[in-house]
Amino acid sequence: MRRLTRYEYNNTLRDLLGVQLDFAENLPPESVSADGFQNNGSVLGISPIQIEYYLKAARMALGKAIVTGPRPEVFKHHAIKSEKIRRVKGPVSSRLGPDSRFIVRLMKFPREGEVVVRVRAHAVVPPGAGVPRMRIGMGVRADVRAPEKTLAEVDVANSATRTFTFRGRIESFPLPGHNPKYPGLQVTVYNAYEDGRPKTRKKKKKKKKKAPVEPDPTQPLLVIESVDFEGPVFDAWPPVTHTRIFFPTSGQPTERQYAGKILSRFMTRAYRRPVGEDELAGSLALYDKLRTGSPSFEIAIRDVLSLVLVSPQFLYLVEPRNGSASRQPLDNFELASRLSYFLWSTMPDDRLFQLAGKGRLTDQAVRQAQVRRMLKDPRARQFANHFADQWLDLPALDRVAVNPEFHPTFDDRLKRDMRDETRHFFAEILNADLSALNLLKSDFAMLNRRLAGHYGVPLPSGGDMQRVKLSEGSHRGGLLTQGSFLLSNSNGEDSHPIKRAVWVLDRLLDDPPAPPPPDVPDLDPSRPTWPSCH
């Protein structure tokens, strides 16, 4: 029995409620075990202050899933011409080269809910060039260096105009606060094409106003015909997140009978097993108590469900026992949870629940078939990402600040690509069932155009991470030449051989160096051979 990690908790809330938001963002950080992993039960304790955070997160999540008022106002905006905003440096246009953008500013927009951005666009690709890559940024510029998050990024290969549709929760993006310096929400379309040439950051000087610069004819153009914004959007009303909890029922049950059905169904999903009669009776008794002072049936149910979501039966991977100290086989529902939290880092899906309910997961052939199905599911990438992050200590990338005086072409996007390279590399070895020796030496790498240009290898066709065959004799195969390893074990200016050696011993060989013996004397720092390493 162990507590869910932050990412398992957030994934479980997402799949239970159908709301795509990071509800674990404000939870206390996790402890890390001696082997570097977060899902070790010995370090997953819980405290009263954590329970308060969990209750707050549960109420917020249920508040997003359940609607209690009328359908909210929908805001729409249509733009066929880019705005020129004085504080935004660089050219704006409808014909985007790699250095220009299309800007839409909205003075009226929703504060919560799902929004849609539709872009009508096509590509103009010169001979020998790659296809343009469209990136949609959304957020508000609160200062000179604006916070903005990426809504989507996609290659555009079509020469005829087509509509690209992107959806996201607006709460996930930086929004203006009260009486902001720069009011309004900004949606920006970029041509994020990479030609493989390093882009040096230069100090900008004030220049006289000049005529607009024409796009480079050797670079692919992203031609924007229009950008539409709409939100909040609902495929139905009440939304699916609401009807998933307040589902239609046959007959005409009383309010309390309907509450019992809602609680039974929700608790079964939340606890990842059939709910017991005593458990259901306790929740119904709480509902009876809350309903008398609640303004509506929905609010009373919401308050009960928020307490379900702070129950140990939800927060922990519980495997009930009869008190015997002997080893006991897992039942079908426990097997379903073991499989889903191992391979998906989230709760079982409907298929696993169905098989568990029929008692079929104890059949080895059925279990093997489910493992194969689960590994093909996109959710398996969650396991690959978290395992690679924790095993290889990829968060160390964020602890290294790269000095632009030493590396003027380096930026945050390149750092993100280095992390993604290692994640995709591990996932490729896992999904293709390759030898673990590829971790040390491989004839392929996982690259996009930006990272390939940084490494000086032939550019792949698109902007997404993809498997690239390396030339014979290339030293780019394996983990030890990847940017994530080299950068995270540096000081941001130069390499650090000692850090790299410790990382190899610890993470790859499981033989970390022993602590130094006591009372080691200081060494003379003036010796000429030492500063290069120390």
XYZ file of C-alpha atoms in Angstrom:
534
model
C 0.000 0.000 0.000
C 1.368 3.394 -0.988
C 0.111 6.894 -1.722
C -0.356 8.119 -5.266
C 2.435 10.380 -6.456
C 1.582 13.900 -7.590
C 1.558 12.937 -11.246
C -0.477 9.771 -10.592
C -2.943 11.830 -8.564
C -3.324 14.386 -11.339
C -3.679 11.745 -14.065
C -6.295 9.930 -11.996
C -8.340 13.092 -11.445
C -8.113 13.843 -15.169
C -9.404 10.406 -16.174
C -11.994 10.238 -13.408
C -13.519 13.667 -14.085
C -12.543 14.344 -17.703
C -11.026 17.764 -16.923
C -7.650 18.530 -18.540
C -5.981 20.700 -15.897
C -3.008 20.357 -13.553
C -4.711 20.007 -10.182
C -1.496 18.782 -8.518
C 0.367 21.986 -9.329
C 0.064 23.394 -5.809
C 0.553 20.146 -3.898
C 3.695 19.890 -1.753
C 6.718 18.502 -3.653
C 7.452 14.790 -3.435
C 10.366 13.287 -1.590
C 12.762 11.168 -3.626
C 14.044 7.771 -2.516
C 17.725 6.853 -2.418
C 17.440 5.280 -5.877
C 16.016 8.479 -7.357
C 12.390 7.404 -7.778
C 9.289 9.144 -6.449
C 6.912 6.153 -6.315
C 8.722 4.359 -3.497
C 6.156 3.858 -0.739
C 8.717 4.470 2.006
C 8.971 8.175 1.079
C 5.301 8.761 0.217
C 4.043 9.910 3.579
C 1.125 12.226 4.245
C 0.540 15.025 6.725
C -2.432 17.125 7.867
C -1.285 20.032 5.696
C -1.214 17.712 2.674
C -4.794 16.658 3.382
C -5.783 20.331 3.258
C -4.081 20.695 -0.123
C -5.803 17.556 -1.408
C -9.193 18.823 -0.247
C -8.622 22.167 -1.939
C -7.574 20.436 -5.173
C -10.590 18.101 -5.033
C -13.013 20.987 -4.591
C -11.404 22.866 -7.460
C -11.537 19.827 -9.756
C -15.174 19.071 -8.967
C -16.013 22.751 -9.391
C -14.665 22.526 -12.958
C -16.498 19.263 -13.700
C -19.927 20.090 -12.229
C -21.996 23.042 -13.494
C -24.581 24.702 -11.279
C -25.618 27.810 -13.217
C -26.784 28.769 -16.699
C -24.716 28.183 -19.819
C -21.928 30.800 -19.818
C -21.524 33.498 -22.439
C -19.441 32.477 -25.456
C -16.802 34.912 -26.749
C -15.864 34.864 -30.439
C -13.205 36.729 -32.373
C -12.314 36.608 -36.083
C -9.075 38.104 -37.416
C -7.825 38.306 -40.990
C -5.037 40.791 -40.308
C -2.331 40.743 -37.675
C -2.224 43.443 -35.040
C 0.962 45.414 -34.540
C 1.624 45.792 -30.824
C 4.276 48.325 -29.917
C 5.846 46.348 -27.107
C 6.213 43.220 -29.297
C 9.514 43.276 -31.154
C 9.870 41.922 -34.687
C 7.750 42.047 -37.830
C 4.115 40.967 -38.009
C 2.520 39.677 -41.172
C 0.082 37.249 -42.769
C 2.943 35.661 -44.734
C 5.154 34.289 -42.011
C 8.821 33.633 -42.476
C 10.769 32.133 -39.561
C 11.174 35.572 -37.927
C 7.644 37.015 -38.124
C 4.315 36.328 -36.450
C 0.569 36.846 -36.665
C -0.893 38.459 -33.535
C -4.498 38.493 -32.337
C -5.430 40.478 -29.220
C -8.746 39.884 -27.477
C -10.151 42.356 -24.994
C -13.077 40.037 -24.154
C -12.421 36.394 -23.361
C -13.521 33.734 -20.845
C -11.670 33.156 -17.595
C -12.328 29.422 -17.490
C -13.398 26.582 -19.726
C -12.237 25.018 -22.943
C -11.421 27.313 -25.860
C -10.875 26.664 -29.561
C -8.409 28.375 -31.894
C -8.952 27.750 -35.618
C -6.288 28.796 -38.104
C -6.817 28.758 -41.865
C -3.376 28.451 -43.414
C -1.251 26.953 -46.148
C 2.441 26.538 -46.888
C 4.689 27.895 -49.611
C 7.762 25.669 -49.789
C 10.755 26.616 -51.979
C 12.726 23.788 -53.628
C 15.063 22.080 -51.187
C 13.470 23.559 -48.056
C 11.510 21.789 -45.347
C 7.879 22.510 -44.502
C 6.960 25.371 -42.152
C 5.980 24.560 -38.579
C 3.049 26.399 -37.026
C 3.208 27.160 -33.310
C 0.286 28.713 -31.451
C 1.198 30.701 -28.348
C -1.450 31.980 -25.966
C -1.120 34.238 -22.946
C -0.844 37.835 -21.870
C 2.298 39.915 -21.780
C 2.603 41.064 -18.195
C 6.039 42.609 -18.642
C 8.742 43.043 -21.242
C 9.517 39.310 -21.320
C 5.999 38.011 -21.640
C 4.807 34.769 -20.118
C 3.142 32.710 -22.812
C 2.430 29.022 -23.188
C 2.272 26.936 -26.326
C -1.192 25.692 -27.226
C -0.038 23.503 -30.126
C 2.759 22.967 -32.617
C 2.316 21.210 -35.967
C 3.998 20.905 -39.377
C 2.082 22.508 -42.266
C 2.714 20.668 -45.538
C -0.466 21.572 -47.448
C -0.219 23.971 -50.395
C -4.004 24.429 -50.445
C -5.661 26.258 -47.568
C -7.045 24.104 -44.772
C -8.329 24.718 -41.265
C -6.276 23.659 -38.250
C -8.245 23.327 -35.000
C -6.670 23.402 -31.537
C -8.365 23.090 -28.128
C -7.202 23.756 -24.597
C -8.315 24.905 -21.148
C -7.793 28.639 -20.862
C -6.963 28.334 -17.151
C -3.725 26.619 -18.215
C -2.465 29.851 -19.802
C -1.254 33.092 -18.175
C -4.163 35.530 -17.960
C -4.140 39.208 -16.967
C -4.820 40.021 -13.347
C -6.704 42.941 -11.850
C -5.945 46.284 -13.536
C -3.099 44.876 -15.667
C -0.461 46.994 -17.338
C -1.183 45.277 -20.654
C -4.876 44.299 -20.810
C -6.242 41.675 -23.144
C -5.383 38.126 -24.135
C -2.857 37.573 -26.900
C -2.958 34.665 -29.356
C 0.136 34.476 -31.565
C 0.845 32.294 -34.592
C 4.533 31.661 -35.310
C 6.402 29.996 -38.132
C 8.693 27.840 -35.980
C 10.597 26.386 -38.940
C 14.202 25.439 -38.233
C 16.762 25.511 -41.042
C 19.499 23.998 -38.887
C 21.546 27.178 -38.700
C 22.310 28.489 -35.187
C 20.537 31.698 -34.267
C 22.753 33.975 -32.216
C 21.037 36.324 -29.790
C 22.170 39.833 -30.546
C 21.825 42.989 -28.554
C 19.221 45.133 -30.221
C 19.953 48.714 -31.088
C 17.507 51.468 -31.758
C 17.104 52.004 -35.452
C 15.133 54.333 -37.597
C 11.841 53.020 -38.868
C 12.273 51.114 -42.094
C 9.986 49.574 -44.646
C 8.800 46.014 -43.840
C 11.379 43.368 -44.675
C 10.247 40.858 -47.292
C 10.482 37.181 -46.290
C 13.569 35.266 -47.395
C 12.557 33.440 -50.628
C 14.734 30.446 -49.697
C 12.759 29.862 -46.481
C 9.305 28.211 -46.320
C 6.388 30.557 -45.726
C 3.375 29.981 -43.512
C 0.487 31.929 -45.044
C -2.292 32.820 -42.583
C -5.715 33.588 -44.035
C -7.617 33.904 -40.764
C -7.521 33.118 -37.055
C -10.697 32.429 -35.058
C -11.025 32.241 -31.288
C -14.085 30.832 -29.511
C -14.732 30.003 -25.906
C -15.862 28.556 -23.716
C -16.993 25.721 -25.988
C -19.162 22.764 -25.045
C -20.040 19.759 -27.171
C -23.258 19.514 -25.151
C -24.975 21.236 -22.244
C -24.689 20.230 -19.487
C -21.130 19.248 -20.462
C -19.926 15.654 -20.504
C -17.958 16.229 -17.296
C -21.265 16.996 -15.558
C -23.326 14.156 -17.050
C -20.538 11.697 -16.261
C -21.448 12.274 -12.599
C -25.141 13.207 -12.883
C -25.980 10.495 -15.401
C -29.475 9.768 -16.792
C -31.337 7.075 -14.896
C -34.427 5.040 -15.639
C -37.645 5.400 -13.701
C -38.370 8.215 -11.282
C -36.127 7.721 -8.251
C -36.356 10.029 -5.294
C -33.604 12.569 -4.822
C -31.990 10.406 -2.149
C -32.205 7.262 -4.275
C -30.569 9.121 -7.146
C -27.865 10.363 -4.762
C -27.181 6.756 -3.780
C -26.756 5.734 -7.415
C -24.415 8.653 -8.100
C -22.289 7.938 -5.041
C -22.115 4.196 -5.714
C -20.975 4.691 -9.295
C -18.502 7.471 -8.501
C -16.978 5.738 -5.475
C -16.543 2.500 -7.420
C -14.538 4.372 -10.047
C -12.621 6.495 -7.525
C -11.733 3.545 -5.268
C -10.965 1.342 -8.295
C -13.057 -1.514 -6.892
C -16.690 -2.259 -5.939
C -17.751 -0.033 -3.067
C -18.875 -1.727 0.147
C -22.345 -1.259 1.631
C -20.953 0.316 4.800
C -18.862 2.778 2.762
C -21.860 3.784 0.668
C -24.056 4.127 3.749
C -21.505 6.463 5.341
C -21.404 8.714 2.280
C -25.200 8.756 2.057
C -25.428 9.749 5.710
C -23.066 12.633 4.999
C -25.195 13.605 1.996
C -28.312 13.665 4.201
C -26.560 15.975 6.638
C -25.275 18.346 3.952
C -28.430 18.412 1.859
C -30.491 20.124 4.545
C -28.323 23.248 4.397
C -27.293 23.103 0.744
C -28.809 25.444 -1.874
C -29.032 22.639 -4.445
C -28.807 18.902 -4.958
C -25.712 19.288 -7.167
C -23.811 21.283 -4.552
C -24.589 18.733 -1.829
C -23.337 15.914 -4.050
C -20.255 17.935 -4.971
C -19.376 18.423 -1.302
C -19.697 14.701 -0.582
C -17.592 13.765 -3.603
C -14.850 16.160 -2.512
C -14.494 14.114 0.674
C -14.465 10.885 -1.337
C -11.429 12.313 -3.146
C -9.477 12.770 0.102
C -10.285 9.279 1.354
C -7.321 6.890 1.752
C -9.217 4.594 -0.609
C -8.634 7.168 -3.363
C -5.280 8.660 -2.361
C -3.639 5.283 -1.762
C -3.190 2.140 -3.815
C -4.980 0.017 -1.243
C -4.918 -3.758 -1.331
C -7.283 -4.972 1.447
C -6.076 -7.863 3.540
C -7.696 -10.266 6.001
C -5.054 -9.708 8.670
C -2.935 -12.730 7.779
C 0.813 -12.230 7.617
C 1.153 -14.777 4.809
C 1.431 -13.806 1.159
C -1.925 -13.534 -0.594
C -2.749 -13.400 -4.308
C -4.063 -10.153 -5.745
C -7.716 -10.088 -6.710
C -8.886 -8.901 -10.135
C -9.428 -5.264 -9.195
C -6.055 -5.085 -7.458
C -4.452 -6.512 -10.593
C -6.219 -3.894 -12.716
C -4.801 -1.105 -10.550
C -1.321 -2.651 -10.527
C -1.328 -2.785 -14.334
C -2.738 0.688 -14.915
C -0.512 2.529 -12.443
C 2.550 0.647 -13.695
C 2.034 1.199 -17.436
C -0.158 4.327 -17.518
C 0.428 6.106 -14.181
C -3.337 6.451 -13.840
C -6.521 4.562 -12.954
C -7.809 1.521 -14.890
C -9.906 2.212 -17.980
C -13.335 0.739 -18.724
C -11.881 -2.374 -20.380
C -9.784 -3.259 -17.335
C -12.760 -2.631 -15.042
C -14.941 -4.905 -17.186
C -12.407 -7.732 -17.177
C -11.853 -7.341 -13.438
C -15.610 -7.461 -12.834
C -15.810 -10.732 -14.782
C -12.855 -12.190 -12.880
C -10.761 -12.631 -16.016
C -7.581 -10.710 -15.139
C -6.249 -13.637 -13.115
C -6.027 -15.518 -16.430
C -2.427 -15.140 -17.613
C -3.339 -15.066 -21.327
C -5.903 -12.310 -20.752
C -3.430 -10.353 -18.652
C -0.719 -10.596 -21.316
C -3.153 -9.413 -23.985
C -4.027 -6.404 -21.842
C -0.362 -5.529 -21.335
C 0.161 -5.529 -25.111
C -2.927 -3.345 -25.569
C -1.846 -0.924 -22.866
C 1.663 -0.522 -24.263
C 0.163 0.557 -27.607
C -2.010 3.174 -25.905
C -0.743 6.801 -25.864
C -0.988 6.757 -22.074
C 1.997 4.392 -21.978
C 4.112 7.436 -22.836
C 3.367 8.696 -19.301
C 5.228 5.699 -17.882
C 8.143 6.159 -20.290
C 8.460 9.872 -19.522
C 8.295 9.523 -15.746
C 10.646 6.543 -15.667
C 13.225 8.296 -17.841
C 12.898 11.530 -15.847
C 13.489 9.844 -12.507
C 16.020 7.201 -13.521
C 18.196 9.589 -15.540
C 17.490 12.683 -13.388
C 16.262 14.791 -16.310
C 14.933 17.521 -13.953
C 18.620 18.365 -13.395
C 18.409 20.211 -16.731
C 16.300 22.874 -15.042
C 18.937 23.335 -12.361
C 21.566 24.451 -14.878
C 21.538 28.037 -16.162
C 23.395 28.296 -19.461
C 25.613 31.364 -19.741
C 24.685 33.190 -22.984
C 28.136 34.753 -23.133
C 29.598 31.283 -23.641
C 26.718 29.757 -25.629
C 24.837 32.555 -27.435
C 22.746 30.196 -29.613
C 21.281 28.258 -26.668
C 17.675 28.904 -25.580
C 14.920 27.294 -23.516
C 13.425 25.542 -26.540
C 16.708 23.735 -27.153
C 16.803 22.665 -23.496
C 13.253 21.314 -23.839
C 14.285 19.422 -26.983
C 17.186 17.823 -25.120
C 14.805 16.526 -22.473
C 12.382 15.271 -25.139
C 15.213 13.553 -27.031
C 16.035 11.355 -24.047
C 12.385 10.619 -23.290
C 11.673 9.625 -26.905
C 14.890 7.595 -27.076
C 13.922 5.535 -24.021
C 10.353 5.115 -25.329
C 11.658 3.929 -28.715
C 13.817 1.258 -27.076
C 10.830 0.164 -24.980
C 8.228 0.160 -27.766
C 10.462 -1.451 -30.391
C 11.725 -4.041 -27.867
C 15.343 -3.165 -28.613
C 18.408 -4.340 -26.733
C 19.332 -2.332 -23.646
C 22.819 -2.016 -25.145
C 21.350 0.735 -27.329
C 21.439 2.900 -24.219
C 25.234 2.870 -24.538
C 25.639 2.740 -28.316
C 22.945 2.929 -30.991
C 22.794 3.455 -34.740
C 19.891 5.884 -34.411
C 18.903 9.001 -32.510
C 15.570 10.701 -31.764
C 15.792 14.229 -33.178
C 13.832 17.136 -34.575
C 15.182 19.767 -36.949
C 16.286 22.172 -34.217
C 18.243 19.561 -32.267
C 19.700 17.975 -35.401
C 20.975 21.385 -36.475
C 22.514 21.906 -33.032
C 24.288 18.535 -33.247
C 25.373 19.074 -36.839
C 23.700 15.955 -38.253
C 21.489 15.802 -41.382
C 18.119 17.451 -40.773
C 14.994 15.261 -40.585
C 11.955 16.196 -42.644
C 9.711 17.642 -39.937
C 9.699 19.450 -36.629
C 8.521 16.501 -34.500
C 10.870 14.156 -32.681
C 11.545 11.195 -34.969
C 13.912 8.289 -35.370
C 16.950 9.332 -37.427
C 19.408 6.793 -38.832
C 22.965 7.802 -37.963
C 25.803 7.536 -40.423
C 28.405 4.848 -39.882
C 31.002 6.029 -37.405
C 28.744 8.700 -35.890
C 29.283 9.243 -32.166
C 25.720 10.502 -31.594
C 24.203 7.145 -30.584
C 23.316 6.208 -27.001
C 22.677 8.232 -23.863
C 26.163 9.521 -23.172
C 26.294 11.886 -26.143
C 22.808 13.334 -25.647
C 22.430 16.955 -24.667
C 20.419 16.128 -21.545
C 23.342 14.188 -20.044
C 26.017 16.644 -21.172
C 24.174 19.787 -20.059
C 22.796 18.543 -16.736
C 26.293 17.457 -15.725
C 27.928 20.790 -16.505
C 28.120 24.201 -14.864
C 26.362 26.036 -17.704
C 29.621 27.293 -19.139
C 31.841 24.252 -19.555
C 31.774 20.480 -19.134
C 32.263 18.891 -15.720
C 34.025 15.489 -15.951
C 33.562 14.681 -12.274
C 29.789 15.221 -12.383
C 29.573 13.095 -15.518
C 31.576 10.284 -13.928
C 29.415 10.305 -10.789
C 26.250 10.236 -12.939
C 27.492 7.218 -14.930
C 28.414 5.335 -11.762
C 25.143 6.179 -10.040
C 22.534 6.066 -12.816
C 23.929 3.514 -15.270
C 26.118 1.191 -13.191
C 24.278 1.439 -9.830
C 27.648 1.830 -8.133
C 27.754 5.379 -6.748
C 31.074 6.553 -5.330
C 31.454 6.166 -1.600
C 31.521 9.257 0.622
C 35.019 10.629 1.224
C 36.797 9.376 4.345
C 36.754 11.668 7.381
C 39.367 14.372 7.952
C 40.577 14.567 4.358
C 43.052 17.467 4.171
C 42.631 20.322 1.699
C 44.609 20.049 -1.517
C 46.771 22.752 -3.007
C 44.575 24.530 -5.629
C 47.608 26.035 -7.340
C 48.714 22.763 -8.936
C 48.374 23.322 -12.703
C 46.699 19.997 -13.564
C 43.776 20.315 -11.148
C 41.733 23.361 -12.205
C 40.658 21.661 -15.453
C 38.622 19.112 -13.486
C 38.111 20.693 -10.093
